[in-house]
Coordinates of N, CA and C in Angstrom, one line a residue:
X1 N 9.8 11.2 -12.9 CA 8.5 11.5 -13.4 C 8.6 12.6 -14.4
X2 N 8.0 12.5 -15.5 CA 8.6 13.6 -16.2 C 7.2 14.8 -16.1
X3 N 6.5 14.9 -16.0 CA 5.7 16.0 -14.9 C 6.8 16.8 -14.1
X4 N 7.8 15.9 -13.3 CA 8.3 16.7 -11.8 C 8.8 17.5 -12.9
X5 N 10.0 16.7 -14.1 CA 11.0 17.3 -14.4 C 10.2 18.2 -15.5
X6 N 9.1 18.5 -15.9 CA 8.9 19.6 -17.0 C 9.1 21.0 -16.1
X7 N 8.4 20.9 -14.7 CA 8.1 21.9 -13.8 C 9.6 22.3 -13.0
X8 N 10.6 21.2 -13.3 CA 11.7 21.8 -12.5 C 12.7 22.6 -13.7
X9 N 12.5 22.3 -14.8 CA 12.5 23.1 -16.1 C 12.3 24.5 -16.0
X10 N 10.9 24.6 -15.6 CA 10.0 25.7 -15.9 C 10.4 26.8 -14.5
X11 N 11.2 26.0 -14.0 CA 11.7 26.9 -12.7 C 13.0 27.1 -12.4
X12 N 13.6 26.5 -13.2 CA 14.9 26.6 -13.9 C 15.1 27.6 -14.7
X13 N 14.4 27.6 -15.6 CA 14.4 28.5 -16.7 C 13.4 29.9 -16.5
X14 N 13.1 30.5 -15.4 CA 12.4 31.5 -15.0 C 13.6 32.6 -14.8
X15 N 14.8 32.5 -14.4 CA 15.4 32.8 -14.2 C 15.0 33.9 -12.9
X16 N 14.5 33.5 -11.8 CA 14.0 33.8 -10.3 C 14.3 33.3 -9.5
X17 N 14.7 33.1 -8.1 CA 14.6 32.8 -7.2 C 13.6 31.8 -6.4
X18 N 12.3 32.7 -6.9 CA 11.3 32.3 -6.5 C 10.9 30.2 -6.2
X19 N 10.4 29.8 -5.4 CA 10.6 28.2 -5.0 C 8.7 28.0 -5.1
X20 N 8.4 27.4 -6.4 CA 7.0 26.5 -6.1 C 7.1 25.3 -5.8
X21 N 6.1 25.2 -4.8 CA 5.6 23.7 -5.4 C 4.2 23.4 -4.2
X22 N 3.6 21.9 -4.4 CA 2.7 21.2 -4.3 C 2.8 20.5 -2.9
X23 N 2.1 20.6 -2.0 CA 1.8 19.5 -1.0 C 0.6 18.5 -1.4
X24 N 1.3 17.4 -1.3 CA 0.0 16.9 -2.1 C 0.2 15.2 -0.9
X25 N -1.5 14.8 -0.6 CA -1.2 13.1 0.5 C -0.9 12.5 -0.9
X26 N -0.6 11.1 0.4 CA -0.3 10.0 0.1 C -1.4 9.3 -0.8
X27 N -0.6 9.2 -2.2 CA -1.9 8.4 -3.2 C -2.4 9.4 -4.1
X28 N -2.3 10.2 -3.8 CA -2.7 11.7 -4.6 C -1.8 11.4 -5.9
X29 N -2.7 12.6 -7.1 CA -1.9 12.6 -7.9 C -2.2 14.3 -8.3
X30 N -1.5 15.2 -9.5 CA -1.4 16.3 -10.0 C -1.6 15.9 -11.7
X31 N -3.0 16.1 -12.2 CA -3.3 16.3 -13.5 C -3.0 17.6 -14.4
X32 N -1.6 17.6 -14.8 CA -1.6 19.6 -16.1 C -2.1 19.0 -17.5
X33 N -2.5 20.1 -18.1 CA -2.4 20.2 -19.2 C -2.8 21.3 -19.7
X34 N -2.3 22.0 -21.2 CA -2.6 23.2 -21.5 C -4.4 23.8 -21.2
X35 N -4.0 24.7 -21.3 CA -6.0 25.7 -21.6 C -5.0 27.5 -22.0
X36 N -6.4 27.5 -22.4 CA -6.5 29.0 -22.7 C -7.2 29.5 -21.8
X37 N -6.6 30.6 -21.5 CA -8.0 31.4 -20.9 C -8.8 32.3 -21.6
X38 N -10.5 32.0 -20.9 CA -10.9 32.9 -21.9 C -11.6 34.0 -21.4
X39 N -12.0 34.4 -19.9 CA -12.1 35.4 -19.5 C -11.8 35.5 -18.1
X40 N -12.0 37.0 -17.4 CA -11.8 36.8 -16.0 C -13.1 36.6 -15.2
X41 N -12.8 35.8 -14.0 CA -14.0 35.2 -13.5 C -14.6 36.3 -12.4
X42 N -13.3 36.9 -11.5 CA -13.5 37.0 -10.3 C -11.6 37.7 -9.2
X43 N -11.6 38.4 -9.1 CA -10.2 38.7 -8.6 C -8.9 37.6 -9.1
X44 N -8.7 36.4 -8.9 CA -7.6 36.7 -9.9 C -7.8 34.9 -9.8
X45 N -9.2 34.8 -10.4 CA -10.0 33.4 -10.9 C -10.3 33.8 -12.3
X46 N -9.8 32.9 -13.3 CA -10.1 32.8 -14.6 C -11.0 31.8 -15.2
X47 N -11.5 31.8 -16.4 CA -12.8 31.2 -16.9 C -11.5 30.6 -18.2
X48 N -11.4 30.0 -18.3 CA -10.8 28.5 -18.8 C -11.1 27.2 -19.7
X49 N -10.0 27.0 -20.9 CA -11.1 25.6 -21.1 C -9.6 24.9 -21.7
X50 N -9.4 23.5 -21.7 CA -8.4 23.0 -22.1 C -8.4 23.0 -23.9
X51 N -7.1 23.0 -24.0 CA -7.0 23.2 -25.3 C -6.0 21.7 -25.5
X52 N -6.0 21.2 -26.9 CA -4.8 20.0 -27.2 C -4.3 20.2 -28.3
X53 N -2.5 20.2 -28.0 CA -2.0 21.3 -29.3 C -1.7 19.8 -30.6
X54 N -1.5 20.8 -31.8 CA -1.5 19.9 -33.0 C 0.1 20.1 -33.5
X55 N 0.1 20.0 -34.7 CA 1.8 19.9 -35.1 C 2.1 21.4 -35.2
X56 N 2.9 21.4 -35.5 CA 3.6 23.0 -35.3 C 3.4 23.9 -36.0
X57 N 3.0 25.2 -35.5 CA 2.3 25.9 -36.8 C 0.7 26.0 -36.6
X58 N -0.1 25.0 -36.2 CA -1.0 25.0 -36.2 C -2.2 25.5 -34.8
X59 N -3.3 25.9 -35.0 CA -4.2 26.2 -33.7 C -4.4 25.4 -32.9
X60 N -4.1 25.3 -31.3 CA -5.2 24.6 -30.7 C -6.3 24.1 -31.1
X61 N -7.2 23.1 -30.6 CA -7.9 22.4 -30.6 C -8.8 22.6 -29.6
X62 N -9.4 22.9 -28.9 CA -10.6 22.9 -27.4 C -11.1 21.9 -27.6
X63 N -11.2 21.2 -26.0 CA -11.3 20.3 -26.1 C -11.6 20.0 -24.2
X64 N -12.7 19.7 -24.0 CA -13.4 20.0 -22.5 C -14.3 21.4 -22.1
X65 N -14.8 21.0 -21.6 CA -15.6 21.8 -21.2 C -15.0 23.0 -20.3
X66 N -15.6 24.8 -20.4 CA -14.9 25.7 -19.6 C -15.1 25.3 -17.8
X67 N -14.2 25.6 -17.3 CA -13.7 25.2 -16.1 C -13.3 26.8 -15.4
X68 N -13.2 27.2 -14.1 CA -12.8 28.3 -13.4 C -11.6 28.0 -12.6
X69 N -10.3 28.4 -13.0 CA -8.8 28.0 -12.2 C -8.4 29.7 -11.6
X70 N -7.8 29.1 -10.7 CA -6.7 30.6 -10.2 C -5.4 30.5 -10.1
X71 N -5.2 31.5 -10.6 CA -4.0 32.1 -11.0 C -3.3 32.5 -9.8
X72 N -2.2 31.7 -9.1 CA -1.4 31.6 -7.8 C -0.4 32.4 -7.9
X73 N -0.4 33.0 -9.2 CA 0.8 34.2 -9.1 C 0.1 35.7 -9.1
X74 N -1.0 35.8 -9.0 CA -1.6 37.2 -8.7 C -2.1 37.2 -7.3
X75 N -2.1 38.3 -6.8 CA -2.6 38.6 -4.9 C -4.1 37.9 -5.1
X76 N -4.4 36.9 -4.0 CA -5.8 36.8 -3.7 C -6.5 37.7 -3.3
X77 N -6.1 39.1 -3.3 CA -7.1 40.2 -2.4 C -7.2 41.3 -3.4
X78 N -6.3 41.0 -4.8 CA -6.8 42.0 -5.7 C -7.1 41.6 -6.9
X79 N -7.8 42.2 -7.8 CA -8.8 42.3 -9.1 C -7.2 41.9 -10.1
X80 N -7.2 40.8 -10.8 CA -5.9 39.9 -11.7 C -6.4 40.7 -12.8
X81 N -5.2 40.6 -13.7 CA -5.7 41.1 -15.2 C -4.5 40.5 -16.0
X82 N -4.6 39.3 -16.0 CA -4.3 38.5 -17.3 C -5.3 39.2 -18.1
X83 N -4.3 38.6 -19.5 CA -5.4 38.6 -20.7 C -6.1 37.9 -21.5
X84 N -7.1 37.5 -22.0 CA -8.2 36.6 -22.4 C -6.9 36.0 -23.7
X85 N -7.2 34.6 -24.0 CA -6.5 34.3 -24.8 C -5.0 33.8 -24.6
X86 N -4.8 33.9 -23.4 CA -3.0 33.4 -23.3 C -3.4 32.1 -22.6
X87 N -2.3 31.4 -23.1 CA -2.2 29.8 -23.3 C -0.9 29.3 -21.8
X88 N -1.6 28.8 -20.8 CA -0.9 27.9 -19.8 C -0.9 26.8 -19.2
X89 N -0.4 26.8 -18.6 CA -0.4 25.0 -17.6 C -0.8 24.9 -16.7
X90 N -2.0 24.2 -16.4 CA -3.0 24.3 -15.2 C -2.9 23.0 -15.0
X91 N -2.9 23.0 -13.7 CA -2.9 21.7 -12.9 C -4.1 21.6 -12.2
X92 N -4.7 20.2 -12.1 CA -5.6 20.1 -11.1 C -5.4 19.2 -10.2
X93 N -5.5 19.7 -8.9 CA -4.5 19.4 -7.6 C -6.6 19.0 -6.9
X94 N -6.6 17.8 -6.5 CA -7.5 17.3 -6.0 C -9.0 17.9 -6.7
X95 N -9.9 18.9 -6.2 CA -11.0 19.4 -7.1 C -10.7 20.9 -7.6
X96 N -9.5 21.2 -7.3 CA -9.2 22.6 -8.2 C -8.3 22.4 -9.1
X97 N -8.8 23.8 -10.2 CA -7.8 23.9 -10.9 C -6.9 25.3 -10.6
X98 N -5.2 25.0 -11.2 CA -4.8 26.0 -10.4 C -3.6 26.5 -11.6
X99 N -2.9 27.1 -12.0 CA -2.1 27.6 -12.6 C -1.1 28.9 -12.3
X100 N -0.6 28.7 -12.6 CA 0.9 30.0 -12.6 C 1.4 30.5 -13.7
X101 N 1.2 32.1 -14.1 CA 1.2 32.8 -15.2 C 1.7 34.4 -14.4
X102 N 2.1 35.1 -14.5 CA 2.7 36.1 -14.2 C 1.9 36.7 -15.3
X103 N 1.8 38.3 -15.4 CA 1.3 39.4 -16.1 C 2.7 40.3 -16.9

């Protein structure tokens, strides 16, 4: 699946230890695709909207409506501070969206 292998890439090339991944039933599927974030929602919940990239060189595109995802690499019990404007890979795992971005 080239999904599994972008993400075993991306954990590959982290150069960490660190082991993610997805529990996901039978029949399920995992929707990514880029977004930007564009502010913070809520402790370490971001305000979000997908973006679809062009040839190289060139700006995003927005494209969907803003959406609220969390950021699985910051503590759920403290105030995140990404920065507005940085561009990642958000997955949506049944009705959330979820992503992994480090600070």
């Amino acid at each position: 699946n080239e999904r599994q292998q972008f993400v075993e890439r991306l954990s590959r090339n982290s150069g960490r230890d660190d082991e993610n991944f997805f529990v996901m039933s039978a029949g399920d599927k995992v929707t990514s695709f880029v977004a930007q974030v564009i502010e913070k929602y809520d402790y370490n919940y971001y305000i979000v909207r997908a973006v679809e990239l062009g040839e190289p060189g060139s700006e995003p595109t927005v494209i969907g409506n803003e959406v609220v995802a969390v950021n699985v690499a910051e503590p759920f019990l403290l105030q995140g501070n990404l920065p507005a404007d940085t561009y990642i890979v958000m997955f949506k795992i049944g009705e959330n969206y979820v992503f992994y971005s480090e600070v």
